[in-house]
Coordinates of C-alpha atoms (C1' of nucleotides) in Angstrom, one line a residue:
Chain S
M205 CA 83.7 -19.6 24.4
S206 CA 82.3 -21.8 27.1
I207 CA 80.8 -25.1 26.4
P208 CA 79.2 -27.0 29.3
H209 CA 81.0 -30.1 30.4
P210 CA 79.7 -33.4 31.6
D211 CA 77.4 -33.3 34.5
P212 CA 78.2 -36.2 36.8
D213 CA 74.9 -35.8 38.6
K214 CA 73.1 -36.9 35.5
L215 CA 75.3 -39.8 34.8
R216 CA 73.2 -42.9 34.3
L217 CA 74.7 -46.3 34.6
P218 CA 72.8 -49.5 33.9
P219 CA 72.0 -51.5 37.0
E220 CA 74.7 -53.9 38.2
G221 CA 74.7 -57.4 36.8
E222 CA 72.7 -56.4 33.8
T223 CA 73.5 -55.6 30.3
P224 CA 72.1 -52.3 29.2
G225 CA 68.3 -52.4 29.3
T226 CA 68.2 -52.2 25.6
P227 CA 68.1 -54.9 23.0
Q228 CA 71.6 -54.8 21.6
P229 CA 74.5 -55.1 24.0
H230 CA 76.9 -53.9 21.4
F231 CA 80.5 -53.1 21.8
I232 CA 80.1 -49.3 22.0
R233 CA 77.7 -49.6 24.9
Q234 CA 80.2 -51.8 26.6
I235 CA 83.0 -49.4 26.1
I236 CA 80.9 -46.5 27.5
I237 CA 79.8 -48.4 30.5
E238 CA 83.3 -49.5 31.2
D239 CA 84.6 -45.9 30.9
L240 CA 81.9 -44.6 33.2
K241 CA 82.6 -47.3 35.8
Q242 CA 86.3 -46.7 35.8
G243 CA 85.8 -42.9 35.9
R244 CA 87.7 -42.2 32.7
F245 CA 85.0 -39.6 32.0
R246 CA 82.6 -37.9 34.3
G247 CA 79.7 -38.3 32.0
V248 CA 78.9 -38.7 28.3
I249 CA 79.1 -36.0 25.7
T250 CA 78.8 -37.0 22.0
R251 CA 78.4 -35.2 18.8
F252 CA 77.1 -35.7 15.3
P253 CA 79.4 -34.0 12.9
P254 CA 78.0 -33.8 9.4
E255 CA 79.6 -31.8 6.6
P256 CA 76.8 -29.6 5.1
N257 CA 77.5 -30.7 1.5
G258 CA 74.4 -32.9 1.0
Y259 CA 71.2 -34.3 2.5
L260 CA 71.3 -36.8 5.3
H261 CA 70.5 -40.4 4.4
I262 CA 69.6 -43.5 6.4
G263 CA 73.2 -44.2 7.0
H264 CA 73.4 -41.0 8.9
A265 CA 70.4 -42.0 10.9
K266 CA 72.4 -44.9 12.2
A267 CA 75.2 -42.6 13.2
I268 CA 72.8 -40.1 14.8
H269 CA 71.0 -42.9 16.6
L270 CA 74.4 -43.9 18.1
D271 CA 75.8 -40.5 18.8
F272 CA 72.6 -39.0 20.2
G273 CA 70.8 -42.0 21.3
L274 CA 73.7 -43.3 23.4
A275 CA 74.2 -39.8 25.1
E276 CA 70.5 -39.8 26.0
E277 CA 70.7 -43.3 27.2
Y278 CA 73.5 -42.6 29.7
G279 CA 72.2 -39.2 30.8
G280 CA 74.7 -37.2 28.9
S281 CA 74.4 -34.5 26.3
Y282 CA 75.0 -34.2 22.6
N283 CA 76.1 -31.6 20.1
L284 CA 75.2 -31.1 16.5
R285 CA 78.3 -29.7 14.9
F286 CA 78.8 -28.9 11.3
D287 CA 82.2 -29.8 10.1
D288 CA 82.3 -26.9 7.6
T289 CA 85.9 -26.7 6.7
N290 CA 85.5 -26.8 3.0
P291 CA 83.6 -23.8 1.7
A292 CA 83.9 -25.0 -1.9
K293 CA 81.3 -27.7 -1.3
E294 CA 79.1 -26.5 1.5
E295 CA 75.8 -24.6 1.4
V296 CA 73.3 -23.2 3.8
E297 CA 70.5 -25.3 2.1
Y298 CA 72.3 -28.3 3.5
V299 CA 72.8 -27.0 7.0
E300 CA 69.0 -26.3 7.1
S301 CA 67.9 -29.6 5.8
I302 CA 70.3 -31.5 8.1
Q303 CA 68.8 -29.7 11.1
E304 CA 65.3 -30.4 9.9
D305 CA 66.1 -34.1 9.5
V306 CA 67.7 -34.6 12.8
R307 CA 64.8 -32.9 14.5
W308 CA 62.4 -35.1 12.6
L309 CA 64.2 -38.1 13.9
G310 CA 63.3 -36.9 17.3
F311 CA 66.4 -35.3 18.8
D312 CA 66.7 -31.9 20.4
W313 CA 70.2 -30.6 20.8
G314 CA 68.9 -27.4 22.5
D315 CA 71.6 -24.7 22.3
R316 CA 74.3 -27.2 21.5
L317 CA 74.5 -26.3 17.9
F318 CA 78.1 -25.7 16.8
Y319 CA 80.2 -25.3 13.7
A320 CA 83.8 -26.1 13.2
S321 CA 84.0 -22.6 11.7
D322 CA 83.2 -21.4 15.2
Y323 CA 86.7 -22.6 16.1
F324 CA 88.7 -21.2 13.2
E325 CA 90.4 -18.6 15.4
Q326 CA 91.2 -21.2 18.1
L327 CA 92.4 -23.7 15.6
Y328 CA 94.6 -21.0 14.1
Q329 CA 96.1 -20.3 17.5
F330 CA 96.6 -24.0 18.1
A331 CA 98.5 -24.1 14.8
E332 CA 100.8 -21.3 15.9
D333 CA 101.4 -23.3 19.1
L334 CA 102.5 -26.2 17.1
I335 CA 104.8 -24.1 14.9
R336 CA 106.4 -22.6 18.0
K337 CA 107.0 -26.1 19.3
G338 CA 108.6 -27.0 16.0
A339 CA 105.8 -29.5 15.3
A340 CA 104.5 -27.8 12.2
Y341 CA 106.0 -26.0 9.2
V342 CA 105.1 -24.0 6.2
C343 CA 105.7 -26.0 3.0
D344 CA 106.1 -24.4 -0.4
L345 CA 105.7 -27.7 -2.3
S346 CA 102.8 -27.8 -4.9
A347 CA 100.0 -30.3 -4.5
E348 CA 101.7 -32.5 -7.1
Q349 CA 105.0 -32.3 -5.4
I350 CA 103.5 -33.3 -2.1
R351 CA 101.9 -36.3 -3.7
E352 CA 105.2 -37.3 -5.3
T353 CA 107.1 -37.0 -2.1
R354 CA 104.6 -38.8 0.1
G355 CA 105.9 -42.2 -1.0
T356 CA 103.7 -45.2 -1.5
L357 CA 102.1 -47.9 0.6
T358 CA 105.4 -49.8 0.6
R359 CA 107.9 -47.1 0.2
P360 CA 108.6 -44.3 2.7
G361 CA 108.2 -40.7 1.6
V362 CA 110.9 -38.1 1.4
E363 CA 111.1 -35.0 3.6
S364 CA 110.1 -31.7 2.2
P365 CA 113.0 -29.3 1.6
Y366 CA 111.1 -26.8 3.7
R367 CA 110.7 -29.2 6.6
H368 CA 113.5 -27.6 8.7
R369 CA 112.6 -23.9 8.3
P370 CA 113.3 -21.9 11.5
V371 CA 110.3 -21.4 13.8
D372 CA 110.3 -17.6 13.2
E373 CA 110.2 -18.0 9.5
N374 CA 107.4 -20.5 9.8
L375 CA 105.4 -18.1 12.0
D376 CA 106.0 -15.2 9.7
L377 CA 105.0 -17.2 6.6
F378 CA 101.9 -18.7 8.3
R379 CA 100.7 -15.2 9.4
R380 CA 101.2 -14.0 5.8
M381 CA 99.3 -17.0 4.5
R382 CA 96.4 -15.9 6.7
A383 CA 96.9 -12.3 5.6
G384 CA 96.4 -13.3 2.0
E385 CA 99.8 -12.5 0.7
F386 CA 100.1 -15.8 -1.3
P387 CA 98.1 -17.2 -4.1
D388 CA 95.8 -20.2 -3.7
G389 CA 97.6 -23.5 -3.4
S390 CA 101.0 -22.0 -3.2
R391 CA 101.8 -23.0 0.3
T392 CA 100.5 -25.2 3.1
L393 CA 101.0 -25.7 6.8
R394 CA 102.1 -29.2 7.5
A395 CA 102.5 -31.2 10.7
K396 CA 106.1 -32.4 11.2
I397 CA 105.6 -36.0 12.1
D398 CA 107.3 -38.8 10.2
M399 CA 107.7 -39.2 6.4
A400 CA 108.6 -42.8 6.9
S401 CA 105.5 -43.8 8.9
P402 CA 103.8 -46.9 7.6
N403 CA 100.6 -45.0 8.3
L404 CA 100.4 -42.5 5.5
N405 CA 98.3 -40.2 7.6
L406 CA 101.4 -39.5 9.6
R407 CA 103.6 -38.5 6.7
D408 CA 103.5 -34.7 7.5
P409 CA 99.8 -34.2 6.7
V410 CA 98.6 -30.8 5.5
M411 CA 96.8 -28.8 8.2
Y412 CA 96.0 -25.7 6.2
R413 CA 95.6 -24.8 2.6
I414 CA 95.2 -21.4 1.0
L415 CA 91.8 -21.2 -0.6
R416 CA 89.9 -18.1 -1.6
A417 CA 86.3 -19.2 -1.3
T418 CA 83.4 -17.5 0.4
H419 CA 82.4 -19.5 3.5
H420 CA 78.7 -19.8 4.3
R421 CA 79.3 -18.6 7.8
T422 CA 82.6 -16.7 7.9
G423 CA 82.2 -15.1 4.5
D424 CA 85.6 -13.8 3.3
A425 CA 87.2 -13.5 6.7
W426 CA 89.6 -16.4 5.9
C427 CA 91.6 -17.4 2.9
I428 CA 93.2 -20.3 4.7
Y429 CA 91.0 -23.2 5.8
P430 CA 91.9 -26.0 8.1
M431 CA 91.8 -29.6 6.8
Y432 CA 89.3 -32.0 8.3
D433 CA 92.0 -34.0 9.9
W434 CA 93.3 -30.9 11.7
A435 CA 89.9 -29.5 12.6
H436 CA 88.0 -32.5 13.6
G437 CA 89.9 -33.8 16.6
Q438 CA 90.5 -30.4 18.1
S439 CA 86.8 -29.5 17.6
D440 CA 85.8 -32.6 19.6
S441 CA 88.4 -31.7 22.2
I442 CA 87.1 -28.1 22.5
E443 CA 83.6 -29.4 23.0
G444 CA 84.6 -31.8 25.7
I445 CA 83.4 -34.8 23.7
T446 CA 84.0 -38.0 25.6
H447 CA 83.1 -40.5 23.0
S448 CA 83.8 -39.6 19.5
I449 CA 81.9 -42.2 17.4
C450 CA 82.8 -42.4 13.7
T451 CA 83.0 -44.9 10.9
L452 CA 85.7 -47.4 10.2
E453 CA 87.8 -45.5 7.6
F454 CA 88.9 -43.1 10.3
E455 CA 90.6 -45.8 12.3
D456 CA 93.8 -45.0 10.5
H457 CA 93.4 -41.4 11.4
R458 CA 93.1 -42.0 15.1
P459 CA 96.9 -42.0 15.6
L460 CA 97.1 -38.6 13.9
Y461 CA 94.3 -37.2 16.1
D462 CA 96.0 -38.6 19.2
W463 CA 99.3 -36.9 18.1
F464 CA 97.7 -33.5 17.7
I465 CA 95.9 -33.7 21.0
E466 CA 99.1 -34.8 22.8
Q467 CA 101.2 -32.1 21.2
L468 CA 98.6 -29.5 22.3
G469 CA 98.0 -31.1 25.7
I470 CA 94.2 -30.7 25.5
H471 CA 91.2 -32.9 26.4
H472 CA 91.4 -36.3 24.8
P473 CA 88.1 -37.9 23.7
R474 CA 87.9 -41.6 23.0
Q475 CA 87.3 -42.4 19.4
I476 CA 85.3 -45.5 18.6
E477 CA 84.8 -46.7 15.0
F478 CA 81.9 -48.7 13.7
A479 CA 80.9 -50.1 10.3
R480 CA 78.7 -47.8 8.3
L481 CA 75.3 -48.9 7.1
N482 CA 74.8 -50.5 3.7
L483 CA 71.4 -51.5 2.4
T484 CA 70.4 -53.8 -0.4
Y485 CA 69.2 -52.1 -3.6
T486 CA 70.5 -48.8 -2.4
V487 CA 73.5 -46.5 -2.9
M488 CA 74.6 -44.7 0.2
S489 CA 77.1 -42.0 -0.8
K490 CA 76.3 -38.3 -0.8
R491 CA 78.4 -38.0 -3.9
K492 CA 76.3 -40.5 -5.8
L493 CA 73.0 -39.3 -4.5
L494 CA 74.0 -35.8 -5.6
E495 CA 74.8 -37.2 -9.0
L496 CA 71.2 -38.7 -9.2
V497 CA 69.8 -35.3 -8.2
R498 CA 71.9 -33.3 -10.6
E499 CA 71.3 -35.5 -13.6
G500 CA 67.5 -35.5 -12.9
R501 CA 67.4 -39.3 -12.4
V502 CA 65.2 -38.5 -9.4
H503 CA 63.1 -35.5 -8.7
G504 CA 65.3 -34.0 -6.0
W505 CA 66.9 -35.0 -2.7
D506 CA 63.5 -35.7 -1.2
D507 CA 62.2 -37.9 -3.9
P508 CA 60.5 -40.7 -2.2
R509 CA 62.7 -43.2 -3.9
M510 CA 65.8 -41.7 -2.3
P511 CA 67.4 -43.2 0.8
T512 CA 67.6 -39.7 2.2
L513 CA 65.7 -39.0 5.4
S514 CA 63.8 -36.3 3.6
G515 CA 62.9 -38.9 0.9
F516 CA 61.8 -41.4 3.5
R517 CA 59.8 -38.8 5.3
R518 CA 58.0 -37.8 2.2
R519 CA 57.4 -41.3 1.2
G520 CA 55.6 -41.9 4.5
Y521 CA 58.2 -43.5 6.8
T522 CA 57.9 -42.7 10.5
P523 CA 60.9 -41.6 12.5
E524 CA 60.0 -44.3 15.0
A525 CA 60.4 -47.0 12.3
I526 CA 63.7 -45.6 11.3
R527 CA 65.0 -45.5 14.8
D528 CA 63.8 -49.0 15.5
F529 CA 65.6 -50.1 12.4
C530 CA 68.8 -48.5 13.6
E531 CA 68.5 -50.3 16.9
R532 CA 67.7 -53.6 15.3
I533 CA 70.6 -53.7 12.9
G534 CA 73.0 -53.6 15.7
V535 CA 76.5 -52.1 15.7
A536 CA 79.7 -53.8 14.9
K537 CA 83.0 -53.4 13.0
K538 CA 82.1 -55.9 10.4
E539 CA 81.2 -54.4 7.1
S540 CA 77.7 -55.6 6.2
V541 CA 74.8 -55.1 3.9
V542 CA 71.4 -55.0 5.6
D543 CA 68.4 -56.4 3.8
L544 CA 66.0 -53.7 2.8
Q545 CA 63.2 -55.9 3.9
L546 CA 64.2 -55.3 7.5
L547 CA 63.6 -51.6 7.1
E548 CA 60.2 -52.3 5.5
H549 CA 59.4 -54.7 8.3
C550 CA 60.0 -51.9 10.8
L551 CA 57.7 -49.6 9.0
R552 CA 54.9 -52.1 8.7
E553 CA 55.2 -53.0 12.3
D554 CA 54.9 -49.4 13.4
L555 CA 52.1 -48.5 11.0
N556 CA 50.2 -51.7 11.6
R557 CA 49.9 -50.6 15.2
R558 CA 49.1 -46.9 14.5
A559 CA 47.7 -46.3 11.1
E560 CA 44.0 -46.1 10.4
R561 CA 42.6 -48.3 7.7
R562 CA 40.9 -46.9 4.6
M563 CA 39.6 -48.4 1.4
A564 CA 41.0 -47.2 -1.8
V565 CA 40.8 -48.6 -5.3
L566 CA 44.0 -48.0 -7.3
R567 CA 43.1 -49.5 -10.7
P568 CA 39.3 -49.2 -10.8
L569 CA 36.9 -51.7 -12.4
K570 CA 33.3 -50.7 -12.4
V571 CA 30.8 -53.0 -10.7
V572 CA 27.0 -52.6 -11.0
I573 CA 25.0 -54.5 -8.4
E574 CA 21.9 -55.2 -10.4
N575 CA 19.6 -56.2 -7.5
Y576 CA 20.6 -53.2 -5.4
P577 CA 18.0 -50.4 -5.5
E578 CA 18.8 -47.5 -7.8
G579 CA 19.4 -44.3 -5.8
Q580 CA 19.8 -46.0 -2.5
V581 CA 22.8 -45.3 -0.2
E582 CA 23.7 -47.1 3.0
W583 CA 26.3 -45.8 5.4
L584 CA 28.1 -48.8 6.8
E585 CA 30.3 -48.9 9.8
A586 CA 34.0 -49.7 9.3
V587 CA 36.6 -50.3 12.0
N588 CA 39.5 -47.8 11.8
N589 CA 42.1 -50.0 13.2
P590 CA 41.6 -53.6 14.3
E591 CA 44.9 -53.4 16.3
D592 CA 43.6 -50.4 18.2
P593 CA 40.0 -50.3 19.4
A594 CA 40.5 -46.7 20.6
A595 CA 40.8 -45.7 16.9
G596 CA 37.0 -46.1 16.7
T597 CA 34.9 -46.5 13.6
R598 CA 33.8 -44.5 10.6
Q599 CA 30.9 -44.7 8.1
V600 CA 31.4 -45.6 4.5
P601 CA 28.8 -45.2 1.8
F602 CA 27.5 -48.3 -0.1
S603 CA 25.5 -48.0 -3.3
R604 CA 24.5 -49.7 -6.6
V605 CA 27.7 -48.8 -8.5
L606 CA 31.0 -49.5 -7.0
Y607 CA 34.7 -49.7 -8.0
I608 CA 36.8 -52.7 -7.2
E609 CA 40.4 -53.4 -7.9
R610 CA 41.1 -54.8 -11.4
D611 CA 43.5 -57.2 -9.8
D612 CA 40.7 -58.6 -7.7
F613 CA 38.9 -59.9 -10.8
R614 CA 39.8 -62.6 -13.3
E615 CA 37.8 -63.9 -16.1
A616 CA 39.8 -67.0 -16.0
P617 CA 41.0 -67.5 -12.5
P618 CA 44.3 -69.3 -11.9
P619 CA 44.4 -72.0 -9.2
K620 CA 43.9 -70.8 -5.7
F621 CA 42.5 -67.5 -6.8
H622 CA 40.0 -66.6 -4.1
R623 CA 38.8 -63.3 -5.5
L624 CA 36.1 -62.5 -7.9
Y625 CA 35.4 -64.4 -11.1
P626 CA 32.3 -65.3 -13.1
G627 CA 30.0 -67.2 -10.8
N628 CA 32.1 -66.8 -7.7
E629 CA 31.1 -65.1 -4.5
V630 CA 33.3 -62.9 -2.3
R631 CA 33.0 -60.7 0.7
L632 CA 32.9 -57.0 0.1
R633 CA 35.0 -55.7 3.0
N634 CA 32.7 -54.1 5.7
A635 CA 29.7 -54.9 3.6
Y636 CA 27.8 -57.7 1.8
L637 CA 28.6 -60.9 -0.1
L638 CA 28.8 -60.2 -3.8
R639 CA 28.5 -62.6 -6.7
C640 CA 29.7 -62.0 -10.3
D641 CA 27.0 -62.7 -12.8
R642 CA 28.2 -61.2 -16.0
V643 CA 31.2 -59.7 -17.6
V644 CA 30.9 -56.7 -19.9
T645 CA 33.7 -56.3 -22.5
D646 CA 34.5 -53.8 -25.2
E647 CA 35.0 -54.6 -28.9
A648 CA 38.6 -55.5 -28.1
G649 CA 37.5 -58.0 -25.5
A650 CA 38.8 -56.0 -22.5
V651 CA 36.8 -56.1 -19.4
V652 CA 35.0 -52.8 -18.8
E653 CA 32.4 -53.6 -16.2
L654 CA 31.0 -56.3 -14.1
R655 CA 27.3 -57.0 -13.5
C656 CA 26.8 -58.5 -10.1
S657 CA 24.3 -59.3 -7.4
Y658 CA 24.5 -59.0 -3.6
D659 CA 22.9 -60.9 -0.8
P660 CA 21.1 -58.4 1.5
D661 CA 21.2 -60.9 4.4
T662 CA 24.9 -60.9 4.7
L663 CA 25.8 -57.5 6.1
N664 CA 26.9 -58.7 9.5
A665 CA 26.3 -62.3 8.9
S666 CA 28.0 -65.1 7.1
P667 CA 25.6 -67.8 6.2
R668 CA 28.1 -69.1 3.7
K669 CA 31.9 -69.3 3.9
V670 CA 33.6 -67.4 1.1
K671 CA 37.3 -67.5 0.6
G672 CA 38.0 -64.0 -0.4
T673 CA 37.4 -60.5 0.9
I674 CA 37.9 -57.5 -1.4
H675 CA 37.8 -53.8 -0.9
W676 CA 35.6 -51.4 -2.9
V677 CA 34.6 -47.7 -3.1
S678 CA 31.1 -46.4 -4.0
A679 CA 31.4 -44.8 -7.4
E680 CA 29.1 -41.8 -6.7
H681 CA 31.0 -41.0 -3.5
A682 CA 34.5 -41.7 -4.6
V683 CA 37.3 -39.2 -4.2
K684 CA 39.6 -39.1 -7.1
A685 CA 43.3 -39.2 -6.4
E686 CA 46.7 -39.7 -7.9
V687 CA 48.6 -42.6 -6.4
R688 CA 52.4 -43.0 -6.8
L689 CA 53.7 -46.5 -6.4
Y690 CA 57.4 -47.0 -5.8
E691 CA 59.8 -49.9 -6.2
T692 CA 63.5 -49.9 -5.4
L693 CA 65.5 -47.3 -7.2
F694 CA 67.8 -50.0 -8.5
T695 CA 67.2 -53.4 -9.9
A696 CA 70.4 -55.0 -8.5
P697 CA 70.8 -55.8 -4.8
D698 CA 74.3 -54.3 -5.0
P699 CA 74.0 -51.5 -7.5
L700 CA 77.6 -50.5 -7.4
N701 CA 78.8 -53.9 -8.4
V702 CA 79.0 -53.5 -12.2
P703 CA 81.2 -55.1 -14.9
D704 CA 84.2 -53.1 -16.0
G705 CA 83.3 -50.2 -18.2
A706 CA 79.6 -50.3 -17.1
D707 CA 77.9 -47.5 -15.2
W708 CA 76.3 -48.2 -11.8
K709 CA 73.4 -46.1 -13.1
D710 CA 72.7 -48.8 -15.6
N711 CA 71.2 -50.5 -12.6
L712 CA 68.5 -47.8 -12.2
N713 CA 65.1 -49.4 -12.1
P714 CA 63.0 -48.1 -15.0
H715 CA 59.8 -49.0 -13.0
S716 CA 60.8 -47.4 -9.7
L717 CA 57.9 -45.0 -10.1
D718 CA 54.4 -45.9 -11.3
V719 CA 51.8 -43.2 -11.3
L720 CA 48.2 -44.1 -11.1
P721 CA 46.1 -41.0 -12.0
E722 CA 42.7 -42.5 -11.5
A723 CA 42.6 -44.0 -8.1
K724 CA 39.2 -43.9 -6.2
L725 CA 39.2 -43.3 -2.5
E726 CA 36.5 -43.6 0.1
P727 CA 35.1 -40.1 1.0
S728 CA 36.6 -40.0 4.5
L729 CA 39.9 -39.3 2.8
K730 CA 38.7 -36.1 1.1
E731 CA 40.3 -33.7 3.6
A732 CA 43.5 -35.6 4.1
K733 CA 46.5 -33.3 4.5
P734 CA 50.2 -33.8 3.4
G735 CA 51.9 -36.0 5.9
Y736 CA 48.8 -38.0 6.8
R737 CA 49.4 -41.7 6.7
C738 CA 47.0 -44.6 6.6
Q739 CA 46.7 -48.2 5.4
F740 CA 44.8 -48.8 2.2
E741 CA 43.4 -52.1 3.2
R742 CA 45.0 -55.1 1.5
Q743 CA 47.5 -52.9 -0.3
G744 CA 49.9 -51.1 1.8
Y745 CA 50.6 -48.0 3.8
F746 CA 50.2 -44.6 2.0
A747 CA 51.0 -41.0 2.8
V748 CA 49.7 -37.8 1.4
D749 CA 52.3 -36.1 -0.7
P750 CA 53.0 -32.4 -0.4
D751 CA 52.2 -32.1 -4.1
S752 CA 48.6 -32.4 -3.2
K753 CA 46.4 -29.4 -3.8
D754 CA 42.8 -28.8 -2.8
G755 CA 40.6 -31.4 -4.5
Q756 CA 43.7 -33.0 -6.0
L757 CA 45.1 -35.5 -3.6
V758 CA 48.4 -37.3 -4.3
F759 CA 49.3 -40.4 -2.2
N760 CA 52.7 -42.1 -2.0
R761 CA 52.9 -45.8 -1.3
A762 CA 55.4 -46.0 1.6
V763 CA 55.4 -49.8 1.7
T764 CA 53.2 -52.6 0.5
L765 CA 51.5 -55.0 2.9
K766 CA 53.0 -58.5 2.9
D767 CA 51.4 -60.3 0.0
S768 CA 51.4 -64.1 0.2
W769 CA 49.1 -64.3 -2.8
A770 CA 51.7 -62.6 -4.9
K771 CA 54.2 -65.3 -3.8
I772 CA 51.8 -68.1 -4.6
E773 CA 51.0 -66.7 -8.0
K774 CA 54.7 -66.1 -8.8
R775 CA 55.5 -69.7 -7.9
G776 CA 52.7 -70.8 -10.2
Chain G
rU67 C1' 105.2 -57.3 -1.3
rG68 C1' 103.7 -51.4 4.3
rG69 C1' 100.0 -50.1 7.9
rG70 C1' 95.0 -50.5 10.0
rG71 C1' 90.5 -53.5 10.4
rC72 C1' 87.1 -57.7 9.7
rG73 C1' 85.5 -63.1 9.0
rU74 C1' 79.1 -67.0 13.7
rG75 C1' 72.8 -69.9 9.3
rG76 C1' 70.4 -66.4 3.0
rC77 C1' 70.9 -61.0 5.6
rC78 C1' 72.1 -58.6 10.3
rA79 C1' 73.8 -60.1 15.2
rA80 C1' 74.6 -62.0 20.6
rG81 C1' 78.3 -64.9 22.7
rU82 C1' 84.7 -62.9 26.2
rG83 C1' 86.9 -71.4 27.9
rG84 C1' 81.6 -75.2 29.8
rC85 C1' 78.0 -78.0 26.3
rA86 C1' 75.6 -71.8 19.4
rA87 C1' 70.4 -65.8 22.0
rG88 C1' 67.3 -62.8 19.0
rG89 C1' 65.5 -60.2 14.6
rC90 C1' 64.7 -60.1 9.2
rA91 C1' 64.1 -63.4 5.1
rC92 C1' 62.6 -68.3 3.7
rG93 C1' 59.3 -72.9 4.3
rG94 C1' 55.2 -75.5 6.8
rG95 C1' 50.6 -75.2 10.0
rG96 C1' 46.4 -72.5 12.8
rU97 C1' 43.1 -68.1 13.6
rU98 C1' 40.9 -64.3 10.5
rU99 C1' 35.0 -59.9 6.8
rU100 C1' 42.6 -57.1 5.2
rG101 C1' 45.7 -63.9 0.9
rG102 C1' 47.4 -58.1 6.5
rU103 C1' 48.0 -58.8 11.8
rC104 C1' 48.5 -62.6 15.5
rC105 C1' 49.9 -67.7 17.0
rC106 C1' 52.8 -72.4 16.6
rC107 C1' 56.8 -75.3 14.1
rG108 C1' 61.5 -75.8 11.0
rG109 C1' 67.4 -74.9 10.0
rA110 C1' 74.3 -73.2 11.7
rU111 C1' 79.4 -76.6 15.1
rC112 C1' 81.1 -70.7 14.5
rG113 C1' 86.6 -68.8 7.2
rG114 C1' 90.5 -73.4 6.8
rA115 C1' 94.2 -76.4 9.2
rG116 C1' 97.0 -77.7 13.4
rG117 C1' 97.7 -77.2 18.8
rU118 C1' 96.6 -76.2 24.4
rU119 C1' 92.6 -78.0 27.6
rC120 C1' 88.5 -82.8 30.9
rG121 C1' 86.2 -79.2 27.7
rA122 C1' 87.2 -73.8 22.5
rA123 C1' 83.2 -69.9 18.3
rU124 C1' 85.8 -68.1 22.7
rC125 C1' 93.4 -69.3 24.2
rC126 C1' 98.0 -70.2 20.8
rU127 C1' 100.2 -71.1 15.8
rU128 C1' 99.6 -71.0 10.7
rC129 C1' 97.0 -70.3 6.3
rC130 C1' 92.9 -68.2 3.3
rG131 C1' 89.5 -64.4 2.1
rC132 C1' 87.3 -59.4 2.3
rC133 C1' 87.5 -54.0 3.4
rC134 C1' 90.2 -49.2 4.2
rC135 C1' 94.7 -45.8 3.5
rA136 C1' 99.2 -42.9 -1.4
rG137 C1' 92.9 -35.4 -1.7
rC138 C1' 96.0 -28.8 -0.6
rC139 C1' 87.8 -34.0 0.3
rA140 C1' 85.3 -35.2 4.7

RNA sequence: UGGGGCGUGGCCAAGUGGCAAGGCACGGGGUUUUGGUCCCCGGAUCGGAGGUUCGAAUCCUUCCGCCCCAGCCA
């Protein structure tokens, strides 16, 4: 196997006397720059090493942004490597979704797609090398016995009775392990390090276990599989990784990785640990997300309420917003919980600039304009994006019967309510001033319709100041759609923080999904295709869901607009 | 009570001995045919206590708090 090594010609250092030309001069950038300056490495090669046992989430986006983003930044290259050393939990569905998600984020690893399983034979040979050096041995202890002899945090472990087997016997046994002569779990290959080490990772860790499971790539070729701790560092080394960026919990493992590499005398990457991402109102563990999927608490890994990349994508998030978020949160070793609102801010900022505006009524209330001629239709011009003149304009139909948002009308308006109420006048967005003359109610007293009048002289003129502008859709031209509104999946900012005996899933938000089946859209939206994003004016950014069928549009709300009225109303 | 990390405003986060960046959130004001956007304005003495120094968030000592490690998971 030959994997290209760093190309010094492409090495890109920031200009002297300046911090990197990017917003966050974080410690990983500083380390890389220093390494490059001192010539510790000839360039930068990084890797993102997911285990294909679940879908990628936004926490992985942070890791990818670092691994791949930094390599790009310094003119290096990056590998996507699946750490597929545990066939019991891994599936091709996951290797496919992971590739799709990384690509969606905007990265192209070219032909640098690898698998730890590509190295199984090499790893096996390395293991034999270690055995020959007397640095590894075959151990016949059971899993339980290994646990018992490992010692505790404060007490050293005791050596395995098999620790001093002769090299030849170890070699023979190890080869027979590979050949399938022994039952699952009956023996392991262990590194011979130090059973008294205060670092438990160094107490003769297991390198290989016997496990008869069909691997998604190697099939049944192997019945022994390398442990992560044995496979990972060597895989990085084989690939010539210079900066092996990982999360904090592996800090304790670094001495073990160093030990293996030194014993083998192979390329030594620098490992750098950072604090993983936590988000308020979110759980970020593949195990727990899998639980939500399996128990049907959500409708799959790509449910728009999930913090998975596929969930965010479906919901309407842009990869640009997610990358911007990853940059803005910074990188440090302090464990932290980032406010969800920052993520939402990043999306709003991106979409405010790029998304077209449309009018859509989510909870329709019928309005009849009594002084507007029956049968008349006017096509009025509307700006597509006030932030981007190049986005142009479109025509929207105006007629005698409209729908407006139920929330935009109150029979008895609270203080500071600037929208429609009996006797009040508001601006119809992109159209005329409208006054509410009469309220039609049903037997139960519920408002079913408004009788209003418009002022024909107010199309592009404002003879009077009105305080409110509301959106609307012409009834006869409206396109019906289903709109799905989302709230956070959990009601608690820290969902996992529950009293003893309670289940974190008790924090699930019963209102995380609200389906509005009778939304009315302006006709320009009729042909919208899945993935299309726009702003429903005054409400938020929405995206067409793949559940849409011809003539049956489904929209997801990606994020609301900021709503200062909601704040005022809440305060009372 | 072993080892490894971490502690700067509500949440992130710069700062590496010279007189506390920035973002989000929050509050106030202005513009506005989105109560959106945009534009102003507002707040920390750096976990605590000692010490070194003309001067410390940055150096030393000590204390406190939080996280990770006892899978043949990754």
